[in-house]
PDB file of C-alpha atoms in Angstrom:
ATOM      1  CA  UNK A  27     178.308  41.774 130.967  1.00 96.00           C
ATOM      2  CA  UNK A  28     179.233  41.066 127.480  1.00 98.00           C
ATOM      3  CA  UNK A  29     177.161  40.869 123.899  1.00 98.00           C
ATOM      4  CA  UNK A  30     178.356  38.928 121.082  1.00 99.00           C
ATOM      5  CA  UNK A  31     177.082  39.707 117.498  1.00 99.00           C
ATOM      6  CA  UNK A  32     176.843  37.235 115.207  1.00 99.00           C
ATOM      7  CA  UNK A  33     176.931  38.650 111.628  1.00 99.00           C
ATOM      8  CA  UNK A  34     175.343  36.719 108.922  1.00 98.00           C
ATOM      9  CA  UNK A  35     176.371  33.166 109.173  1.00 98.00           C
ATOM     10  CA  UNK A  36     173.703  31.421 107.122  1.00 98.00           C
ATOM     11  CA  UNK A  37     173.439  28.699 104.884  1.00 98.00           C
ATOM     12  CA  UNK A  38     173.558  31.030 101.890  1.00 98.00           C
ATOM     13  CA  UNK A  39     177.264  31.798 102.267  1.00 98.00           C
ATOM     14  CA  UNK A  40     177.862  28.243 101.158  1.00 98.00           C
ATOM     15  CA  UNK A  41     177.602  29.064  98.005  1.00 96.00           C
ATOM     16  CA  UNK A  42     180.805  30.039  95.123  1.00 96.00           C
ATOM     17  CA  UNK A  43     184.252  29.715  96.697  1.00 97.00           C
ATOM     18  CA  UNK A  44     185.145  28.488 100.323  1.00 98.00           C
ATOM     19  CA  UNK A  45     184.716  30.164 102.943  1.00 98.00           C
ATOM     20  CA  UNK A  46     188.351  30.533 104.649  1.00 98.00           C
ATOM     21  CA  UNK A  47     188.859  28.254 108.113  1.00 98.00           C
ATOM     22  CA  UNK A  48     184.448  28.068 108.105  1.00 98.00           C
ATOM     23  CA  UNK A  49     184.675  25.179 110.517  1.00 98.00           C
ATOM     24  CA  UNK A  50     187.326  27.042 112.748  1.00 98.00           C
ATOM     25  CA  UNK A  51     185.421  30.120 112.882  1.00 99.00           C
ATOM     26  CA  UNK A  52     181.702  27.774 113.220  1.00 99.00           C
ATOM     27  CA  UNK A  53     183.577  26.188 116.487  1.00 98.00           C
ATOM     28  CA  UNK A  54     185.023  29.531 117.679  1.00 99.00           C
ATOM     29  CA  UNK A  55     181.898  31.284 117.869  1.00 99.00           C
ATOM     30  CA  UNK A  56     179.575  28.419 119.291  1.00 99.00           C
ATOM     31  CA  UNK A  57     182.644  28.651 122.095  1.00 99.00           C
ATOM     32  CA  UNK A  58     182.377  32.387 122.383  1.00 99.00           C
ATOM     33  CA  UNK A  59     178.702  32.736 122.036  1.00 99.00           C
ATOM     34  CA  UNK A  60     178.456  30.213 124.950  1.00 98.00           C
ATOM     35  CA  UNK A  61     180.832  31.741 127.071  1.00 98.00           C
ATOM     36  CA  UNK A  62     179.133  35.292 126.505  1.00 98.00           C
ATOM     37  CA  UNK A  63     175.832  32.994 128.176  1.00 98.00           C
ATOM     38  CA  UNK A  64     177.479  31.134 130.956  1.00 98.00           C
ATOM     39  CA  UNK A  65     179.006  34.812 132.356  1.00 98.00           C
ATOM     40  CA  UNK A  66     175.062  36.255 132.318  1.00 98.00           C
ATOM     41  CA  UNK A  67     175.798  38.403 128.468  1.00 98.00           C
ATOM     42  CA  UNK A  68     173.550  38.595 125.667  1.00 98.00           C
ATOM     43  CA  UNK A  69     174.063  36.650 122.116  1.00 99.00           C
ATOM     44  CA  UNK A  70     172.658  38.264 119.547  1.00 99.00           C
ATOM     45  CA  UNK A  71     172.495  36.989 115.686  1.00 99.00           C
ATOM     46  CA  UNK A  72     172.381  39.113 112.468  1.00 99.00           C
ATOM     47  CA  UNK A  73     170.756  37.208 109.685  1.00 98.00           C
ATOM     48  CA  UNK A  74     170.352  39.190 106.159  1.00 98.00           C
ATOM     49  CA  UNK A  75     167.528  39.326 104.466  1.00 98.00           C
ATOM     50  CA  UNK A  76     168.254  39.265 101.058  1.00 97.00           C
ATOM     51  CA  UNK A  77     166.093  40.254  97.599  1.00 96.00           C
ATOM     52  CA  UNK A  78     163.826  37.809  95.938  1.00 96.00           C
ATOM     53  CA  UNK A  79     166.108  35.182  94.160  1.00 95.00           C
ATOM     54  CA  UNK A  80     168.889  35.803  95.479  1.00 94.00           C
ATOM     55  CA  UNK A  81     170.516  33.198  98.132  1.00 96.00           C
ATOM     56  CA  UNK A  82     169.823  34.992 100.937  1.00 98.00           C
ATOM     57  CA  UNK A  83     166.174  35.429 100.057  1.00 97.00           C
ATOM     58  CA  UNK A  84     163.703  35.642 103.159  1.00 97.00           C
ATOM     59  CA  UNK A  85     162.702  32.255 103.914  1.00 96.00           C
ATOM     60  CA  UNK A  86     164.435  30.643 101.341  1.00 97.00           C
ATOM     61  CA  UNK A  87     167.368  27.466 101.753  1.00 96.00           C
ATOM     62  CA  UNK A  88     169.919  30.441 102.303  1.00 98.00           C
ATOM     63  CA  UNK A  89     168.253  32.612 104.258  1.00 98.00           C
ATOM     64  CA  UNK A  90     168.576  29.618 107.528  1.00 98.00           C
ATOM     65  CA  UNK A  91     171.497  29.943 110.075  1.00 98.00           C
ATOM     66  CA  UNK A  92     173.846  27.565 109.525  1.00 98.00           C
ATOM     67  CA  UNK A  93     173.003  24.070 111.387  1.00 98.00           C
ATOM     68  CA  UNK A  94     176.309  23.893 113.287  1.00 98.00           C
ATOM     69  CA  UNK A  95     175.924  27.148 115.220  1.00 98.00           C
ATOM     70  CA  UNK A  96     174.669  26.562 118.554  1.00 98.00           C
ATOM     71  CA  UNK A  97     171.688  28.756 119.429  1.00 98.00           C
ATOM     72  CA  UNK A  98     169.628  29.392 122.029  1.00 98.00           C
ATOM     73  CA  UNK A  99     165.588  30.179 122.616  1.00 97.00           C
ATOM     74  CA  UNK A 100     166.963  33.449 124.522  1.00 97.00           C
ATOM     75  CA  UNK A 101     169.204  34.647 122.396  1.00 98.00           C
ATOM     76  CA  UNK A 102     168.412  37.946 120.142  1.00 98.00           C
ATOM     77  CA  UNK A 103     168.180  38.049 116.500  1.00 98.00           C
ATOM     78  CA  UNK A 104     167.901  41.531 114.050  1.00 98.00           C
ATOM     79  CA  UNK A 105     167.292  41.389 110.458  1.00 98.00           C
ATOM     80  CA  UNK A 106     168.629  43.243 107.936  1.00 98.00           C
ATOM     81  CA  UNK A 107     168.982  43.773 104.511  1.00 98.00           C
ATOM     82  CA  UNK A 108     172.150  46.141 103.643  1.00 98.00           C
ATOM     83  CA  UNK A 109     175.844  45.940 104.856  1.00 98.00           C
ATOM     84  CA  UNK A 110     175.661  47.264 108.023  1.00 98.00           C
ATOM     85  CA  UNK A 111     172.903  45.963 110.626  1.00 98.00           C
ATOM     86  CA  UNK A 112     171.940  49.509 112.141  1.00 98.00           C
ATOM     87  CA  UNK A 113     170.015  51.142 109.202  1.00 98.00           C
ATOM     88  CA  UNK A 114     166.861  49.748 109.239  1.00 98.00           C
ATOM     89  CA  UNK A 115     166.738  47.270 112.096  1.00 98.00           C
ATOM     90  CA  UNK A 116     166.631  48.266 116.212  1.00 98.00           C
ATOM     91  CA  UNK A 117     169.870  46.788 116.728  1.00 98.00           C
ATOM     92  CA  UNK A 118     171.299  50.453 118.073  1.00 98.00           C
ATOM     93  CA  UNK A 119     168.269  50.314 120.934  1.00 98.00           C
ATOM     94  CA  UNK A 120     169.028  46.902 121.809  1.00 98.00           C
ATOM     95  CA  UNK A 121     172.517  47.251 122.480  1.00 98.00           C
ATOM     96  CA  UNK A 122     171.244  50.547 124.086  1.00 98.00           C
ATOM     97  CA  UNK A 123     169.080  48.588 126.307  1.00 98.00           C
ATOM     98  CA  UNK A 124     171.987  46.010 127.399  1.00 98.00           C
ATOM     99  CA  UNK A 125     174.528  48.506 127.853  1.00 98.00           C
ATOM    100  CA  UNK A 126     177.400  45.578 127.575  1.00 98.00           C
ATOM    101  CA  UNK A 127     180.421  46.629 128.926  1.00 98.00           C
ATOM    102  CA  UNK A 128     181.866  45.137 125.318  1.00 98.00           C
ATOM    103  CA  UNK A 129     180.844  44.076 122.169  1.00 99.00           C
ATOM    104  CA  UNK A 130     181.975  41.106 120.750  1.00 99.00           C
ATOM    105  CA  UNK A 131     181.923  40.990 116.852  1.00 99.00           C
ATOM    106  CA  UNK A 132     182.359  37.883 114.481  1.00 99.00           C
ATOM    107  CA  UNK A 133     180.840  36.727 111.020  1.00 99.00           C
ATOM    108  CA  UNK A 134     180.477  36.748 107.366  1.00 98.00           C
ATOM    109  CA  UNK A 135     181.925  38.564 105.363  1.00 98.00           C
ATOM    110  CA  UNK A 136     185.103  40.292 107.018  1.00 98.00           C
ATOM    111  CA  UNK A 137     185.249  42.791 104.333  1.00 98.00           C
ATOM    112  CA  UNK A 138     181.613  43.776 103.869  1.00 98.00           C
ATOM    113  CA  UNK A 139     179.572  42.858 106.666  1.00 98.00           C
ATOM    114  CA  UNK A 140     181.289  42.329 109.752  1.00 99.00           C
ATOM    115  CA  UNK A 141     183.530  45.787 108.480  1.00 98.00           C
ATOM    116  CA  UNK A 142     180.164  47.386 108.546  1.00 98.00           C
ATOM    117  CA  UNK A 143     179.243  45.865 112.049  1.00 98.00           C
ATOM    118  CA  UNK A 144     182.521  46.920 113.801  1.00 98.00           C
ATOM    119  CA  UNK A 145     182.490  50.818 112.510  1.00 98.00           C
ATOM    120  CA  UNK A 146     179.272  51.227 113.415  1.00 98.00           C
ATOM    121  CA  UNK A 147     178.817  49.413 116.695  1.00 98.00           C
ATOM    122  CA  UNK A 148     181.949  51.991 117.856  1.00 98.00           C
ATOM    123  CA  UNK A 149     180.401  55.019 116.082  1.00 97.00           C
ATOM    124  CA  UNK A 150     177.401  53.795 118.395  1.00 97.00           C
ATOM    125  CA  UNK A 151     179.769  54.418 121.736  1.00 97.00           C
ATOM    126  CA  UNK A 152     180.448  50.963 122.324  1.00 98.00           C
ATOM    127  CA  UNK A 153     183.481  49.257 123.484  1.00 98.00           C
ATOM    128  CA  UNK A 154     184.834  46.662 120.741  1.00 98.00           C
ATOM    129  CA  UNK A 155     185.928  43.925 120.414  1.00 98.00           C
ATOM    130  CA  UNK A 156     186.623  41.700 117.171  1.00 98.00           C
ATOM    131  CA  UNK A 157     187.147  38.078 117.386  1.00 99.00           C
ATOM    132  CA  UNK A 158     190.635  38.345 115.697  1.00 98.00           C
ATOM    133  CA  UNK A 159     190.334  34.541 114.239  1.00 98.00           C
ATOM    134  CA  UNK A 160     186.143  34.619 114.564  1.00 98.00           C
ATOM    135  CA  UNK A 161     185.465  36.185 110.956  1.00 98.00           C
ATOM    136  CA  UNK A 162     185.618  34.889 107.632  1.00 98.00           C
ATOM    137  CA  UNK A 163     185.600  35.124 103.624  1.00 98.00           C
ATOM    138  CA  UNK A 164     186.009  33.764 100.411  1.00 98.00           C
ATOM    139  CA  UNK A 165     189.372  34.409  98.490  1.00 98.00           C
ATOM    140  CA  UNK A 166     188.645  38.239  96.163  1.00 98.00           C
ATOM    141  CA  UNK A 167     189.878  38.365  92.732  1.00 97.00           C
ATOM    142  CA  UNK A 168     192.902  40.936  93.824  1.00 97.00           C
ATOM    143  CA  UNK A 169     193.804  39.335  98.049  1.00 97.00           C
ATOM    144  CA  UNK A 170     193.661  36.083  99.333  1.00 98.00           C
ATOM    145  CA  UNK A 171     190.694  35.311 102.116  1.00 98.00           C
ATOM    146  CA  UNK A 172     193.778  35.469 105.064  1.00 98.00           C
ATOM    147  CA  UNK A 173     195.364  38.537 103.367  1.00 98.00           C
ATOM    148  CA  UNK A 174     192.166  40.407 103.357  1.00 98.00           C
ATOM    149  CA  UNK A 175     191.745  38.784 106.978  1.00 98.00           C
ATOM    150  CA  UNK A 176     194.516  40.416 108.749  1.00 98.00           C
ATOM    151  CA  UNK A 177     194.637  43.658 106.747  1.00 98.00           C
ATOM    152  CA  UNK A 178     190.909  44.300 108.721  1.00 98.00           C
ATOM    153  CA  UNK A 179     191.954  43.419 111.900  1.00 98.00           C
ATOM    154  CA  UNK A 180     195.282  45.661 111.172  1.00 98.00           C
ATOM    155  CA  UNK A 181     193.020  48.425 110.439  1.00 98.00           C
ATOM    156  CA  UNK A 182     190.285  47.466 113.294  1.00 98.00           C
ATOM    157  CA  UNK A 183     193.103  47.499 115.607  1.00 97.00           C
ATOM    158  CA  UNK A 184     193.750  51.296 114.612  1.00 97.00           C
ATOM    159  CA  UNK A 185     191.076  52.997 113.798  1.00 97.00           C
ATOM    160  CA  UNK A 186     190.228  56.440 115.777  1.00 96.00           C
ATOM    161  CA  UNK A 187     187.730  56.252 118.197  1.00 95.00           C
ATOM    162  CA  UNK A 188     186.022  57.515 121.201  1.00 93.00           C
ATOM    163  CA  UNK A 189     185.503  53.981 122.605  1.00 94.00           C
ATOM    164  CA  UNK A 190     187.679  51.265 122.949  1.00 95.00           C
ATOM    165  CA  UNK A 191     187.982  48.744 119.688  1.00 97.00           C
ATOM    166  CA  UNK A 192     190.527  45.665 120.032  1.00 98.00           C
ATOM    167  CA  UNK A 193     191.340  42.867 118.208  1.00 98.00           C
ATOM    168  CA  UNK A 194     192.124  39.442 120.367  1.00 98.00           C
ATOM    169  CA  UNK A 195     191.701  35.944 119.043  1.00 98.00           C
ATOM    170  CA  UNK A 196     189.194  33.683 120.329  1.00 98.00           C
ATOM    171  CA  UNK A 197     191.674  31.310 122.971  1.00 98.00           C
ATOM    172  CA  UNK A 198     192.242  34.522 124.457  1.00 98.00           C
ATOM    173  CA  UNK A 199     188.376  35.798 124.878  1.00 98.00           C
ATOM    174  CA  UNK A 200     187.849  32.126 126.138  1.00 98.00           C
ATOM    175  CA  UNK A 201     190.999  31.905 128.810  1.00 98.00           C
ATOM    176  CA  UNK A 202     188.901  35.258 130.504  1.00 89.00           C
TER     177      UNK A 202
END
């Protein structure tokens, strides 16, 4: 049995630049995230909780998941309000709980969020996996949104670890 997290894809993120491939990542993960139900796994979303006035704020037009995700009544959801969705929040005991055989990660934003998700759902003993084409970004002043796309899966594909961590784009996950 599988879990797939879900990192912080809310209306918020609309906001300043595009978001690279957003519609390709939106389909991707309603895909994944009903595959992960159909074979008897757990979906779980991360939604941040952000300070008053800012766009993420609790409650506010931001802080909603985006209407083109697909959810479900059974499906998990943890709150946080940093980077990475294990300080703070019972995500660690839920996973705990589950005990997937592998963690599916995609998201917002590759190089903050969903970073922050990935090192610490391995440094929690879990096997990895990152939707290689399931993440996404705007454009940063110094890399372009794909640049700073690949260069985390590169490293997520290397990193030292006492669990497995992979990278595998989405047709793959879905083709079993």
């Amino acid at each position: 049995m599988d879990a797939i997290v879900i990192v912080d894809m809310q209306v918020g993120l609309l906001e300043g630049a595009p978001k690279h491939d957003l519609g390709g990542v939106i389909d991707r993960i309603n895909a994944l995230t009903a595959m992960v139900r159909r074979e008897g796994g757990t979906v779980i979303w991360i939604r941040h909780c952000g300070k008053p006035g800012d766009s993420f704020e609790r409650g506010g037009r931001g802080w909603a998941f985006l209407p083109e995700l697909s959810r479900c009544q059974d499906d998990l959801l943890v709150e946080k309000s940093l980077n990475d969705p294990y300080v703070g929040t019972r995500l660690k005991e839920m996973l705990e709980g589950l005990a997937p055989h592998r963690v599916l990660i995609a998201g917002w934003a590759t190089d903050f969020c969903v970073d922050a998700t990935v090192r610490s759902t391995v440094s929690c003993g879990h096997n990895v996996v990152v939707v290689q084409d399931g993440h996404t970004l705007a454009d940063r002043p110094h890399l372009d949104a794909p640049a700073v796309i690949a260069h985390h899966n590169w490293i997520w594909s290397n990193l030292i670890t006492d669990r497995s961590i992979t990278v595998l784009p989405a047709d793959v996950l879905l083709a079993g």
